[in-house]
PDB file of C-alpha atoms in Angstrom:
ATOM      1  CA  UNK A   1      37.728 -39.007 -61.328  1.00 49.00           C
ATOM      2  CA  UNK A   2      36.328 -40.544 -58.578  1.00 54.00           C
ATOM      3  CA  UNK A   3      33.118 -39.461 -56.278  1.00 56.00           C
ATOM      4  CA  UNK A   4      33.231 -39.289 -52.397  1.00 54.00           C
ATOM      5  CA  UNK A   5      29.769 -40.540 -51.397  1.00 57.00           C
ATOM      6  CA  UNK A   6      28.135 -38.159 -49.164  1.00 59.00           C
ATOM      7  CA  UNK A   7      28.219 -39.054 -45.589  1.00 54.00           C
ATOM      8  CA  UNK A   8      25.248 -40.318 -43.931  1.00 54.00           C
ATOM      9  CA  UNK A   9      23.077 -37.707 -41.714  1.00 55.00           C
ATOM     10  CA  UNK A  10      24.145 -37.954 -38.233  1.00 51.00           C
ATOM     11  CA  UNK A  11      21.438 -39.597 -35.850  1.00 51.00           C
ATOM     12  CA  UNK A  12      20.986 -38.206 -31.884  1.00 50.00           C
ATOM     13  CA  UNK A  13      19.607 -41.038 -30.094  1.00 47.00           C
ATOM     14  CA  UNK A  14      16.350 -39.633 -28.760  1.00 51.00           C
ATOM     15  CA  UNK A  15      16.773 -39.611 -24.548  1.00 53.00           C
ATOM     16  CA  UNK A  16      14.701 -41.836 -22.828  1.00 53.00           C
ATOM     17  CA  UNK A  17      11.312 -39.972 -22.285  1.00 53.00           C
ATOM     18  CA  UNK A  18      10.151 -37.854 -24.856  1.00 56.00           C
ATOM     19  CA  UNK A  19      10.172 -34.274 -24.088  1.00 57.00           C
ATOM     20  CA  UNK A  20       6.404 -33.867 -24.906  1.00 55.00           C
ATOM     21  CA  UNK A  21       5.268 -36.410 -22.139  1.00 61.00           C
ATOM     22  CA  UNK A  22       7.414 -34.473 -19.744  1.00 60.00           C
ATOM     23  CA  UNK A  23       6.231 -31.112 -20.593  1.00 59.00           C
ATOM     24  CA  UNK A  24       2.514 -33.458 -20.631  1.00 78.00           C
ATOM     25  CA  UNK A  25       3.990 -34.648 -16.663  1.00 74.00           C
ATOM     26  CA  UNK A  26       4.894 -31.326 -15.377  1.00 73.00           C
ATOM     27  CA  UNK A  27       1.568 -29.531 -16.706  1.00 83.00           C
ATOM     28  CA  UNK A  28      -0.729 -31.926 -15.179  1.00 86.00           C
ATOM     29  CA  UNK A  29       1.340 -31.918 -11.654  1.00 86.00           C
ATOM     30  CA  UNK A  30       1.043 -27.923 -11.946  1.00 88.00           C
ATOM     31  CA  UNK A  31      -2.747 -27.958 -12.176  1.00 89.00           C
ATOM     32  CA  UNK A  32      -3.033 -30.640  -9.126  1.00 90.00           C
ATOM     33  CA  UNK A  33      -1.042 -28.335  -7.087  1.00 92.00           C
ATOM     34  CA  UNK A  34      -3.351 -25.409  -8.896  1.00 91.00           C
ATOM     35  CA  UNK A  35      -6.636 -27.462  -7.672  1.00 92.00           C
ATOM     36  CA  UNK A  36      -5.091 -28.082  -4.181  1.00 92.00           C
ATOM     37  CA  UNK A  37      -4.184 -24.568  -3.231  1.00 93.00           C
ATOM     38  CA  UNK A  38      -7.675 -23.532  -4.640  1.00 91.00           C
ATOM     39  CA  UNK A  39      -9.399 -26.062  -2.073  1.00 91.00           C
ATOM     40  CA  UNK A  40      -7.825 -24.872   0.261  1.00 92.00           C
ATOM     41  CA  UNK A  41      -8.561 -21.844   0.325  1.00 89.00           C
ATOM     42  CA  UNK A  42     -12.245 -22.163  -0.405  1.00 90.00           C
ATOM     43  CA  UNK A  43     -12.526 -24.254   2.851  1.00 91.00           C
ATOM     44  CA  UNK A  44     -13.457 -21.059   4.688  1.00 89.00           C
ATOM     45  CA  UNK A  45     -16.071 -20.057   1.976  1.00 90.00           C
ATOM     46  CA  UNK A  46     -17.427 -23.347   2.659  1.00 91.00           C
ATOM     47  CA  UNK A  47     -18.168 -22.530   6.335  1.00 90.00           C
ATOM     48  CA  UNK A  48     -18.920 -19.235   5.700  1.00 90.00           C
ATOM     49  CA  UNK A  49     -21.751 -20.373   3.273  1.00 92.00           C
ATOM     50  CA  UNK A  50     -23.012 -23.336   5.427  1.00 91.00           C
ATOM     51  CA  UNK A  51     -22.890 -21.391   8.594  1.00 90.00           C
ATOM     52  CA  UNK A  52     -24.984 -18.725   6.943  1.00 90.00           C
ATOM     53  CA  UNK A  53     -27.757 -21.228   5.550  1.00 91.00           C
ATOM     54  CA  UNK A  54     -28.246 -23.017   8.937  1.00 90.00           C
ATOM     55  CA  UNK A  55     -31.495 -21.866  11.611  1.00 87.00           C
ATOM     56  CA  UNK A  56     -29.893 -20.946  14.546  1.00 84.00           C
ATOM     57  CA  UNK A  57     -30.741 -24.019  16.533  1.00 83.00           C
ATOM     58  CA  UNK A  58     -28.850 -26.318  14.383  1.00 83.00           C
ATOM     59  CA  UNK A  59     -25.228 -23.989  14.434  1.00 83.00           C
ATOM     60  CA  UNK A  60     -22.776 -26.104  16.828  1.00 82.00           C
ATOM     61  CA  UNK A  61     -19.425 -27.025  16.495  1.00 80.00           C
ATOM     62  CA  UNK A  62     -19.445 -30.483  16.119  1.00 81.00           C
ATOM     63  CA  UNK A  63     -21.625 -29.966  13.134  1.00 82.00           C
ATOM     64  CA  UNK A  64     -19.645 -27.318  11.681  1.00 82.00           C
ATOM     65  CA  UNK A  65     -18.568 -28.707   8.678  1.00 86.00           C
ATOM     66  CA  UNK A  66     -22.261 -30.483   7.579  1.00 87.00           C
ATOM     67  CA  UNK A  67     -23.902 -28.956   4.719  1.00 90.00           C
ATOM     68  CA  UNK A  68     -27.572 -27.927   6.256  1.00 88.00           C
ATOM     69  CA  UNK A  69     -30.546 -29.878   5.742  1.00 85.00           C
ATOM     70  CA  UNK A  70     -32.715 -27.033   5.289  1.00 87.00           C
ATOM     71  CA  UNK A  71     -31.375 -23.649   3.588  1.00 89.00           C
ATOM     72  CA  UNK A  72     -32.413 -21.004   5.382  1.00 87.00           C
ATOM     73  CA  UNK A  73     -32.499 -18.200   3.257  1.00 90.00           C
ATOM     74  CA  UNK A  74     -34.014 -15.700   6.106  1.00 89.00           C
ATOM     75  CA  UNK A  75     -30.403 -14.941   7.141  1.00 89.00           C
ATOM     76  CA  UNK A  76     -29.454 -12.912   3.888  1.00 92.00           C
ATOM     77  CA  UNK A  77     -32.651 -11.415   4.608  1.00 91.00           C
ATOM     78  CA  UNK A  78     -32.407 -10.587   8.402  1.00 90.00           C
ATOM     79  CA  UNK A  79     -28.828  -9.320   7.808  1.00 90.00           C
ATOM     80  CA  UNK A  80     -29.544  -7.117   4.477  1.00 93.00           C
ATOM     81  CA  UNK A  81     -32.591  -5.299   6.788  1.00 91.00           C
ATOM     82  CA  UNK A  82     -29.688  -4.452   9.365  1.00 89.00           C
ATOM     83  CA  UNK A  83     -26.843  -3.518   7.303  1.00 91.00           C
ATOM     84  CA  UNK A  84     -28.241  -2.695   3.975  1.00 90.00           C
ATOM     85  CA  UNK A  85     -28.296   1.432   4.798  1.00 91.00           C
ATOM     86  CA  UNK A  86     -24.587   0.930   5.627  1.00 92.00           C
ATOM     87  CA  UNK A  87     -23.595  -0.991   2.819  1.00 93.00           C
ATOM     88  CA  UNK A  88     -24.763   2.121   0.591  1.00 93.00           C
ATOM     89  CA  UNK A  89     -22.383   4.054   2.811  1.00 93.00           C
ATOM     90  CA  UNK A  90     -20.002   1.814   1.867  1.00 94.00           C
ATOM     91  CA  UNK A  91     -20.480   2.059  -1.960  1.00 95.00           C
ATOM     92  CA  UNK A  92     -20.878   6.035  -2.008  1.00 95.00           C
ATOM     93  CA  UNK A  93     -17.553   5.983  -0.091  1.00 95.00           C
ATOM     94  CA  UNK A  94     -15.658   3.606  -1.696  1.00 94.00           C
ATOM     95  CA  UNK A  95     -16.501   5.033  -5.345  1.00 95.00           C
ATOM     96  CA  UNK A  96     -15.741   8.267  -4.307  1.00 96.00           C
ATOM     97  CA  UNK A  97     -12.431   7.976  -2.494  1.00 95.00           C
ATOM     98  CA  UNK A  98     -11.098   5.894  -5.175  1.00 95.00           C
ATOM     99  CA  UNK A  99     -11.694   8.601  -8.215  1.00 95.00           C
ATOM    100  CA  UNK A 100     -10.474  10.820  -6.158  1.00 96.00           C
ATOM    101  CA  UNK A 101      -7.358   8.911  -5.401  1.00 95.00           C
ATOM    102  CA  UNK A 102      -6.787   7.464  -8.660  1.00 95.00           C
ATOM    103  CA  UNK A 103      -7.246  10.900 -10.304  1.00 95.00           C
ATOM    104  CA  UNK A 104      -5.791  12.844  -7.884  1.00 94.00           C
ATOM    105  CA  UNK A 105      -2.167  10.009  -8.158  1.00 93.00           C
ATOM    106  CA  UNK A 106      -2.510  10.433 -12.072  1.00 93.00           C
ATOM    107  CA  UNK A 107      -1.932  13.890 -11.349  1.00 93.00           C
ATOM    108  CA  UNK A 108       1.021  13.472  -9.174  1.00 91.00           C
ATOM    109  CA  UNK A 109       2.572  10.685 -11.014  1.00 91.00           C
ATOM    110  CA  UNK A 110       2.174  12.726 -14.220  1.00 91.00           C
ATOM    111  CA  UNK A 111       3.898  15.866 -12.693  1.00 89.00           C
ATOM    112  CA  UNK A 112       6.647  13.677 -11.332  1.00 89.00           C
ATOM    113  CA  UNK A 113       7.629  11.961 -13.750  1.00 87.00           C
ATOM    114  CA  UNK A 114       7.383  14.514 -16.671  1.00 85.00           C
ATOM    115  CA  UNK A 115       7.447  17.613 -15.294  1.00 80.00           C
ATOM    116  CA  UNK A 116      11.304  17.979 -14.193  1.00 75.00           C
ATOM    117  CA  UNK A 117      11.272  20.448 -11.527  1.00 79.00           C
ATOM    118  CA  UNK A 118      13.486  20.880  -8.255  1.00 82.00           C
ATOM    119  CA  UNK A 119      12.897  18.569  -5.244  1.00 80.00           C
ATOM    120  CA  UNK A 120      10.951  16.567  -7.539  1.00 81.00           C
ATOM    121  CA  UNK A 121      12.728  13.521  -6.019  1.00 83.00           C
ATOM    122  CA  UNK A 122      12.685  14.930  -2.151  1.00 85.00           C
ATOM    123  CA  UNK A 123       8.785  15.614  -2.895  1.00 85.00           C
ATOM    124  CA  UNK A 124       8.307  12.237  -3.925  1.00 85.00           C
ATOM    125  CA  UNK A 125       9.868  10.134  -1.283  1.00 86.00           C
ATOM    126  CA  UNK A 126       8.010  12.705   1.193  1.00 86.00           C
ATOM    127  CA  UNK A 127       4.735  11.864  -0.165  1.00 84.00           C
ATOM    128  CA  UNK A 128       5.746   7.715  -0.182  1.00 83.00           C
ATOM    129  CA  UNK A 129       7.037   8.231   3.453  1.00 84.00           C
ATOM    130  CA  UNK A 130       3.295   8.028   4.232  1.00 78.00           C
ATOM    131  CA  UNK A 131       2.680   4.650   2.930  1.00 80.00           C
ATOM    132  CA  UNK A 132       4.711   3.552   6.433  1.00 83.00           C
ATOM    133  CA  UNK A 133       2.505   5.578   8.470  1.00 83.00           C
ATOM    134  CA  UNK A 134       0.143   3.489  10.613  1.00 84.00           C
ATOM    135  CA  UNK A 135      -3.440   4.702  10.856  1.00 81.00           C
ATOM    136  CA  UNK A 136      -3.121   4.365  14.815  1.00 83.00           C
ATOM    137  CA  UNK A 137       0.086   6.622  14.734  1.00 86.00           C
ATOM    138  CA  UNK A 138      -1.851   9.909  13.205  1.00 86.00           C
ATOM    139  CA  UNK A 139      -5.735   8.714  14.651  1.00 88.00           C
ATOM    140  CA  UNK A 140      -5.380  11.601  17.105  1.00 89.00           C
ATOM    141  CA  UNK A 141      -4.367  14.234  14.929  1.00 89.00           C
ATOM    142  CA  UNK A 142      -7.116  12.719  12.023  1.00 89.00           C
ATOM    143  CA  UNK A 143      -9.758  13.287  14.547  1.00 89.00           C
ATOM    144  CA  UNK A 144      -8.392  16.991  15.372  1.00 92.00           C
ATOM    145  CA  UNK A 145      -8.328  17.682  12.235  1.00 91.00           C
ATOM    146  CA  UNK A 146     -11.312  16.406  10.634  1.00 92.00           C
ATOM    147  CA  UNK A 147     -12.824  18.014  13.377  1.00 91.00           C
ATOM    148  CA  UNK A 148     -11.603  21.264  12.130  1.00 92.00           C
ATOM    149  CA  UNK A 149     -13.159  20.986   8.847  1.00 91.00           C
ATOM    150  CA  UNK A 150     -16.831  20.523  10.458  1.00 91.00           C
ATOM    151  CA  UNK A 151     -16.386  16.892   8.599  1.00 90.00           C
ATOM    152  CA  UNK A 152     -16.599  14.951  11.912  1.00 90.00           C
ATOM    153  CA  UNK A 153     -19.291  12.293  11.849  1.00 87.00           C
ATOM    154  CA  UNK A 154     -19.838  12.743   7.909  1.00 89.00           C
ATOM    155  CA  UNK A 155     -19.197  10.378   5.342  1.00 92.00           C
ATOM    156  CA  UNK A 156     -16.819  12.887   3.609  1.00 93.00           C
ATOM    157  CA  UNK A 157     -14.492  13.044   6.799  1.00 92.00           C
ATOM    158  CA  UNK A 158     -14.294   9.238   6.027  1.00 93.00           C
ATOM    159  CA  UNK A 159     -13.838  10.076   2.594  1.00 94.00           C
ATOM    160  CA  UNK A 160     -10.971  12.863   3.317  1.00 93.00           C
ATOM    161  CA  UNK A 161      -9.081  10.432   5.051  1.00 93.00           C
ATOM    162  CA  UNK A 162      -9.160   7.639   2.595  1.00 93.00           C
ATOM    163  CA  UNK A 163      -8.233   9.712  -0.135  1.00 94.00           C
ATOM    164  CA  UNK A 164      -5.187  11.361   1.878  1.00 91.00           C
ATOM    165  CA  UNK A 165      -3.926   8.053   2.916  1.00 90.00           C
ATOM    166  CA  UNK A 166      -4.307   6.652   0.021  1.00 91.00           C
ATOM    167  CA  UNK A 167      -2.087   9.676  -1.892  1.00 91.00           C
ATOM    168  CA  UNK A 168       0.966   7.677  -1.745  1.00 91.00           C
ATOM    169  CA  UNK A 169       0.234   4.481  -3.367  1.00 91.00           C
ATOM    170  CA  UNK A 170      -1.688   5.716  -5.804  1.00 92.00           C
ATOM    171  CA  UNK A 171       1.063   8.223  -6.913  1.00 91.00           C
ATOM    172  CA  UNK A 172       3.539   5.636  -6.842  1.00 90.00           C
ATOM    173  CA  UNK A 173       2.089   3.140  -9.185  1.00 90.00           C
ATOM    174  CA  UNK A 174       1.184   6.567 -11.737  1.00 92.00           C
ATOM    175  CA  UNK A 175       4.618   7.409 -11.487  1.00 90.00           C
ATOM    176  CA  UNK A 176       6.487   4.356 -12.361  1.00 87.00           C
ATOM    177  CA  UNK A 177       3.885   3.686 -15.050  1.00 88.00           C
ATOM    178  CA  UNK A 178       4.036   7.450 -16.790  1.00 89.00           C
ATOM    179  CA  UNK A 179       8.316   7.237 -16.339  1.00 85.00           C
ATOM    180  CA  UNK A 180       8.326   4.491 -19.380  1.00 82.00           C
ATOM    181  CA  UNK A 181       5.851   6.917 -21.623  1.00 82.00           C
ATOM    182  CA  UNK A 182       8.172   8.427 -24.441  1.00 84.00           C
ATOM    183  CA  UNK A 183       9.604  11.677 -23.259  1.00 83.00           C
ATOM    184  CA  UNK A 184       9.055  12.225 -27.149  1.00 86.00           C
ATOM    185  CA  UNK A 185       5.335  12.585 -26.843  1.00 84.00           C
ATOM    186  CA  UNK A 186       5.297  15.726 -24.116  1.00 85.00           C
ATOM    187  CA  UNK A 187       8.296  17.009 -26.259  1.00 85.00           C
ATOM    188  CA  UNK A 188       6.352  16.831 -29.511  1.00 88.00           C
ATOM    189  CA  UNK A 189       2.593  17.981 -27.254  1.00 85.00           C
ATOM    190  CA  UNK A 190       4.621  21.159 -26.208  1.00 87.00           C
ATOM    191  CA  UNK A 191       6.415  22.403 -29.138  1.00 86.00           C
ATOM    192  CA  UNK A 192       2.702  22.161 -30.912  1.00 83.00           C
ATOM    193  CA  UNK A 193       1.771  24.935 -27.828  1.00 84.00           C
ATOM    194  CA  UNK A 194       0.161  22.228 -25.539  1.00 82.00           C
ATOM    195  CA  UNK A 195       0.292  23.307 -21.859  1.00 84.00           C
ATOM    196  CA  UNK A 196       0.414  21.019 -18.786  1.00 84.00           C
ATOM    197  CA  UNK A 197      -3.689  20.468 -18.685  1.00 88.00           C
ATOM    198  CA  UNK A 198      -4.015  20.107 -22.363  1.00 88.00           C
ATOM    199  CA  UNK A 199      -1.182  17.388 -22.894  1.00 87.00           C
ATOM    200  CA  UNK A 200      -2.440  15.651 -19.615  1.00 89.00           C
ATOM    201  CA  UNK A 201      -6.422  15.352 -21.263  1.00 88.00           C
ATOM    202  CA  UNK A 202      -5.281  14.840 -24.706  1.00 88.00           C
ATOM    203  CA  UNK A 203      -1.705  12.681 -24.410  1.00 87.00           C
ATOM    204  CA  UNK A 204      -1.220  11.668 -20.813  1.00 89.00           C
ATOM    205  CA  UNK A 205      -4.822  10.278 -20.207  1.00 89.00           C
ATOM    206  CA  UNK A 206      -5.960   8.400 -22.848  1.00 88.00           C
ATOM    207  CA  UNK A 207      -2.942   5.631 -22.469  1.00 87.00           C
ATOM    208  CA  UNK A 208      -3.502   5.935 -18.377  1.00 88.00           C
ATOM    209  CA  UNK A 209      -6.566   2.998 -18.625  1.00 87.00           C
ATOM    210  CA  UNK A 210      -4.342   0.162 -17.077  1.00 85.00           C
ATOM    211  CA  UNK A 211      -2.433   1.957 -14.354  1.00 87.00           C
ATOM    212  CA  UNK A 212      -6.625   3.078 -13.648  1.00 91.00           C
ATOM    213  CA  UNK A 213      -7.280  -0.457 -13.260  1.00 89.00           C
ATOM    214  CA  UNK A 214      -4.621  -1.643 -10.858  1.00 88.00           C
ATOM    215  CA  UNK A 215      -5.404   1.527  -9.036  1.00 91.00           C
ATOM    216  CA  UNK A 216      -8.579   1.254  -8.732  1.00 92.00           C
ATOM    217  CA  UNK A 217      -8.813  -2.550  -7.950  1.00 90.00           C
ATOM    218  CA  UNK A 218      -6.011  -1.848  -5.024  1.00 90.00           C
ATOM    219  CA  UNK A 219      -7.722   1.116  -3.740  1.00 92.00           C
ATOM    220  CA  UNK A 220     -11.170   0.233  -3.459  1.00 94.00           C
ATOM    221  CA  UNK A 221     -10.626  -2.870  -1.684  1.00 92.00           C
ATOM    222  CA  UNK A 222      -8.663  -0.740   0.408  1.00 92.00           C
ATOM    223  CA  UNK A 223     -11.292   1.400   1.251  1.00 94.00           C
ATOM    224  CA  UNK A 224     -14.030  -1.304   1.174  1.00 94.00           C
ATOM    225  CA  UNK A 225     -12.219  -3.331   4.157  1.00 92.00           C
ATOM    226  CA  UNK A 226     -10.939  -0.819   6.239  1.00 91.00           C
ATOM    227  CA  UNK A 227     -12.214  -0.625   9.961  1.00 91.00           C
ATOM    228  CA  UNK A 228     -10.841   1.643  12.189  1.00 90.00           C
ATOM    229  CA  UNK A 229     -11.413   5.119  10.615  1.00 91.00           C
ATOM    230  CA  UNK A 230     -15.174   3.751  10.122  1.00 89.00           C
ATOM    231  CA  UNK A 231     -15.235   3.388  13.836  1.00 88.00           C
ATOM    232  CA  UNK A 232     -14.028   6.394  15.146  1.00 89.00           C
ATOM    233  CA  UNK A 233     -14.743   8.966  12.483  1.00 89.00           C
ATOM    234  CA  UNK A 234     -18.295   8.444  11.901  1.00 87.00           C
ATOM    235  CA  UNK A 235     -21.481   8.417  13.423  1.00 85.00           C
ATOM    236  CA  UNK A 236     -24.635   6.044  13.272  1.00 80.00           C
ATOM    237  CA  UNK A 237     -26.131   7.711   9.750  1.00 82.00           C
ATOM    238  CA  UNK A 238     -22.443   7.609   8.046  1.00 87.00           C
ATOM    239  CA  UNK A 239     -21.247   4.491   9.615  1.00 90.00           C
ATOM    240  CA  UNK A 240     -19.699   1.533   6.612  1.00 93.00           C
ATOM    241  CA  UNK A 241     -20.357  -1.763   6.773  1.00 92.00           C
ATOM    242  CA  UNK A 242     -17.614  -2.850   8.139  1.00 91.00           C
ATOM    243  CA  UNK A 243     -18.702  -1.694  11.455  1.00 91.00           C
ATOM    244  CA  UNK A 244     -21.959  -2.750  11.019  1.00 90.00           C
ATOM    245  CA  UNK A 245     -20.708  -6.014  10.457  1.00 89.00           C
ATOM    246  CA  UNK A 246     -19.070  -6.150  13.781  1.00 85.00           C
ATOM    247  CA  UNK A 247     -21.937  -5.054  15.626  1.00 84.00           C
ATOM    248  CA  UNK A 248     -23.872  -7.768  13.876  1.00 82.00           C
ATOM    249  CA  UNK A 249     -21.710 -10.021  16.127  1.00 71.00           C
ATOM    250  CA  UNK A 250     -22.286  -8.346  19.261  1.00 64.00           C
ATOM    251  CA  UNK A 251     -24.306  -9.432  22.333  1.00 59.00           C
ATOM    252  CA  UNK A 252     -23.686 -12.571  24.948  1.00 56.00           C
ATOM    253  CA  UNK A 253     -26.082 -15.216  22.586  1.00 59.00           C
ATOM    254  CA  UNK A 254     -24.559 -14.978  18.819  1.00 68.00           C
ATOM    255  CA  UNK A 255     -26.939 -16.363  15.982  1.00 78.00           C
ATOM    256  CA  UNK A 256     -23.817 -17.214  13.854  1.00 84.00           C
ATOM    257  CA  UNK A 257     -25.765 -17.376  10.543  1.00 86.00           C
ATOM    258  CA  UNK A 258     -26.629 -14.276  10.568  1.00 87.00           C
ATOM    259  CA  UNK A 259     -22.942 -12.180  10.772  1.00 88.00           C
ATOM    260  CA  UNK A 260     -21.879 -15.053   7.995  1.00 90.00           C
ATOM    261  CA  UNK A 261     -24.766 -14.222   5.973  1.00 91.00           C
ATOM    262  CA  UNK A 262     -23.801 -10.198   6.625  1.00 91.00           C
ATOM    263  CA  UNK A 263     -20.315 -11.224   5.537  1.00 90.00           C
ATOM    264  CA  UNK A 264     -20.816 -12.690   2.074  1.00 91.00           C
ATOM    265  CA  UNK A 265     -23.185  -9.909   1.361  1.00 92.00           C
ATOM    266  CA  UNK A 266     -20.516  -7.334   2.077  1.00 91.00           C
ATOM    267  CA  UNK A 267     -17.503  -9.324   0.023  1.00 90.00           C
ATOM    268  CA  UNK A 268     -20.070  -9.129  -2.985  1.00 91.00           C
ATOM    269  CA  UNK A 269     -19.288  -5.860  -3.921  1.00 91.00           C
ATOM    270  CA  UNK A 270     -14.878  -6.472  -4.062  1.00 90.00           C
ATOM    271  CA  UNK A 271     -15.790  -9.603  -5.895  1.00 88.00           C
ATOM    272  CA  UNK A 272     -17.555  -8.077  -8.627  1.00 89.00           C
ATOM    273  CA  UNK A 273     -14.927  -5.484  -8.809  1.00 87.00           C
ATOM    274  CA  UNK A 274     -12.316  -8.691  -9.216  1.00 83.00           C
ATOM    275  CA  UNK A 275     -14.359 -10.510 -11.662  1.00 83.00           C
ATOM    276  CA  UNK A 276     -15.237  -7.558 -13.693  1.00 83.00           C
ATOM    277  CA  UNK A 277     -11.405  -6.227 -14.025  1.00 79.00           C
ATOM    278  CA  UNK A 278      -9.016  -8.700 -12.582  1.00 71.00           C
ATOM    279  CA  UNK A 279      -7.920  -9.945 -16.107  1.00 72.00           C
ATOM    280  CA  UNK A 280      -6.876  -6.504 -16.096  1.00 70.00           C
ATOM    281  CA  UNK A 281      -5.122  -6.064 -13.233  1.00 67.00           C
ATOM    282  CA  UNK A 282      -1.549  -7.683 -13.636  1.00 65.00           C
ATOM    283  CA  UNK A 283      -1.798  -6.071 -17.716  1.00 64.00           C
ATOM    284  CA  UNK A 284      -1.871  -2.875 -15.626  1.00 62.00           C
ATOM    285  CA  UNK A 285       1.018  -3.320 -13.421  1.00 60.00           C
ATOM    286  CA  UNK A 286       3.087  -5.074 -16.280  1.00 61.00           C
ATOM    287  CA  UNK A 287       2.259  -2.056 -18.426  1.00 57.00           C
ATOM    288  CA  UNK A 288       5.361  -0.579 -19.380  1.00 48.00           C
ATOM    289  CA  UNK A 289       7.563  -2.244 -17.849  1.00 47.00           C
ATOM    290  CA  UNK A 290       9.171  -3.744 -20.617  1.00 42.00           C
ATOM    291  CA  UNK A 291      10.330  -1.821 -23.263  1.00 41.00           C
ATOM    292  CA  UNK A 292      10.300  -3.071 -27.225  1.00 37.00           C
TER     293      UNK A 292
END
């Protein structure tokens, strides 16, 4: 009886660049484009940084773009003495409107999105009708009604208004992230005689820390930057720093240093709040939204 021989392995011939130096190609042309995009948007840190370590006599445009000979570190100085009171303004209102909001949309999003109930849906694209809303559109009325309250002038008129405006947003990222939370776990919470508080603290709560974050990041930078309710619905004690910025600025002879100098001091604050949870912040909104 005879043996067949087994047939020889079949061979690919390997294509003409191997795959690893083209994954090796494609990586390193993704981190040029990476580095370039990065310059270029640091090239108006740059100025704001050189502009704001220049004396005033040596601020002109054609030397714009030199690095100073001298720091001058009198203009963090100068501009902390004029806006320091109002970047504490700044900080109390920012922290406060933001726990409010965040809390306040954890709420809503919660009730929403577990709590079945009629017009839940007409409710809820009611309340995300005001994200379209432009401040200028409802100033008038704001101001009325502030007024109202006896809030007018007071940093918690200011802090009223951020935390009504920013209702909608805050309710719509709780939402979407407490619709992929088992129905099972409310289910289970309320046949053990949990009511709507107690599941909320116990259940609902403790797995809310990354829709926190994104809310949190999104809203104080929100509240942080924002201009025109500073400027019409406060007075000289309540006043942010965003207004004080501007008036930094003001006046026929500018010393340019000093407004930059004002300016990096007030983007410290949103760039700690990046550094400290931005790893966090696209975890948060990808939180739930795949399902396993």
């Amino acid at each position: 009886m005879t043996t067949v021989p087994p047939a020889p392995p079949l061979t690919v011939a390997a294509p003409g660049r191997p795959p690893a130096r083209r994954l090796r190609a494609g990586s390193l042309l993704t981190y040029l484009l990476l580095v370039v995009a990065a310059l270029f948007f640091l090239v108006p840190v740059y100025l704001l940084l050189a502009t704001a370590l220049k004396s005033p006599d040596a601020i002109n445009l054609g030397t714009a773009w030199h690095w100073p000979a001298r720091l001058n570190w009198a203009s963090f100085s100068d501009a902390w003495a004029k806006i320091g009171g109002n970047m504490g303004n700044s900080l109390f209102l920012a922290v406060v409107s933001t726990l409010l909001a965040a809390l306040l949309g954890s709420l809503n999003g919660y009730a929403l999105a577990k709590w079945k109930f009629r017009g839940a849906n007409t409710l809820f694209a009611l309340m995300l009708f005001g994200m379209f809303i432009p401040y200028q559109a409802v100033l008038i009325p704001l101001f009325q009604f502030i007024k109202g309250l006896g809030l007018y002038g007071s940093i918690w008129g200011l802090v009223l208004a951020h935390v009504v405006y920013g209702l909608p947003i805050t309710t719509l990222i709780f939402r979407n992230f407490y619709s992929d939370v088992p129905d099972a776990l409310v289910e289970a919470a309320t046949i053990d005689g949990a009511g709507f508080w107690d599941i909320y603290r116990r259940v609902i709560f403790p797995i809310s820390i990354p829709g926190f974050v994104v809310v949190i990041i999104w809203e104080f930078t929100q509240v942080w930057n924002e201009f025109l309710f500073a400027a019409t619905l406060t007075n000289t004690s309540s006043q942010p720093v965003t207004y004080a910025l501007s008036q930094l600025a003001g006046g026929q002879a500018v010393s340019w240093n000093l407004p930059m100098a004002g300016a990096i001091l007030a983007a410290l604050p949103t760039l700690l709040v990046y550094v400290l949870l931005g790893r966090y912040f696209v975890r948060g909104l990808l939180a739930g939204s795949v399902k396993g």
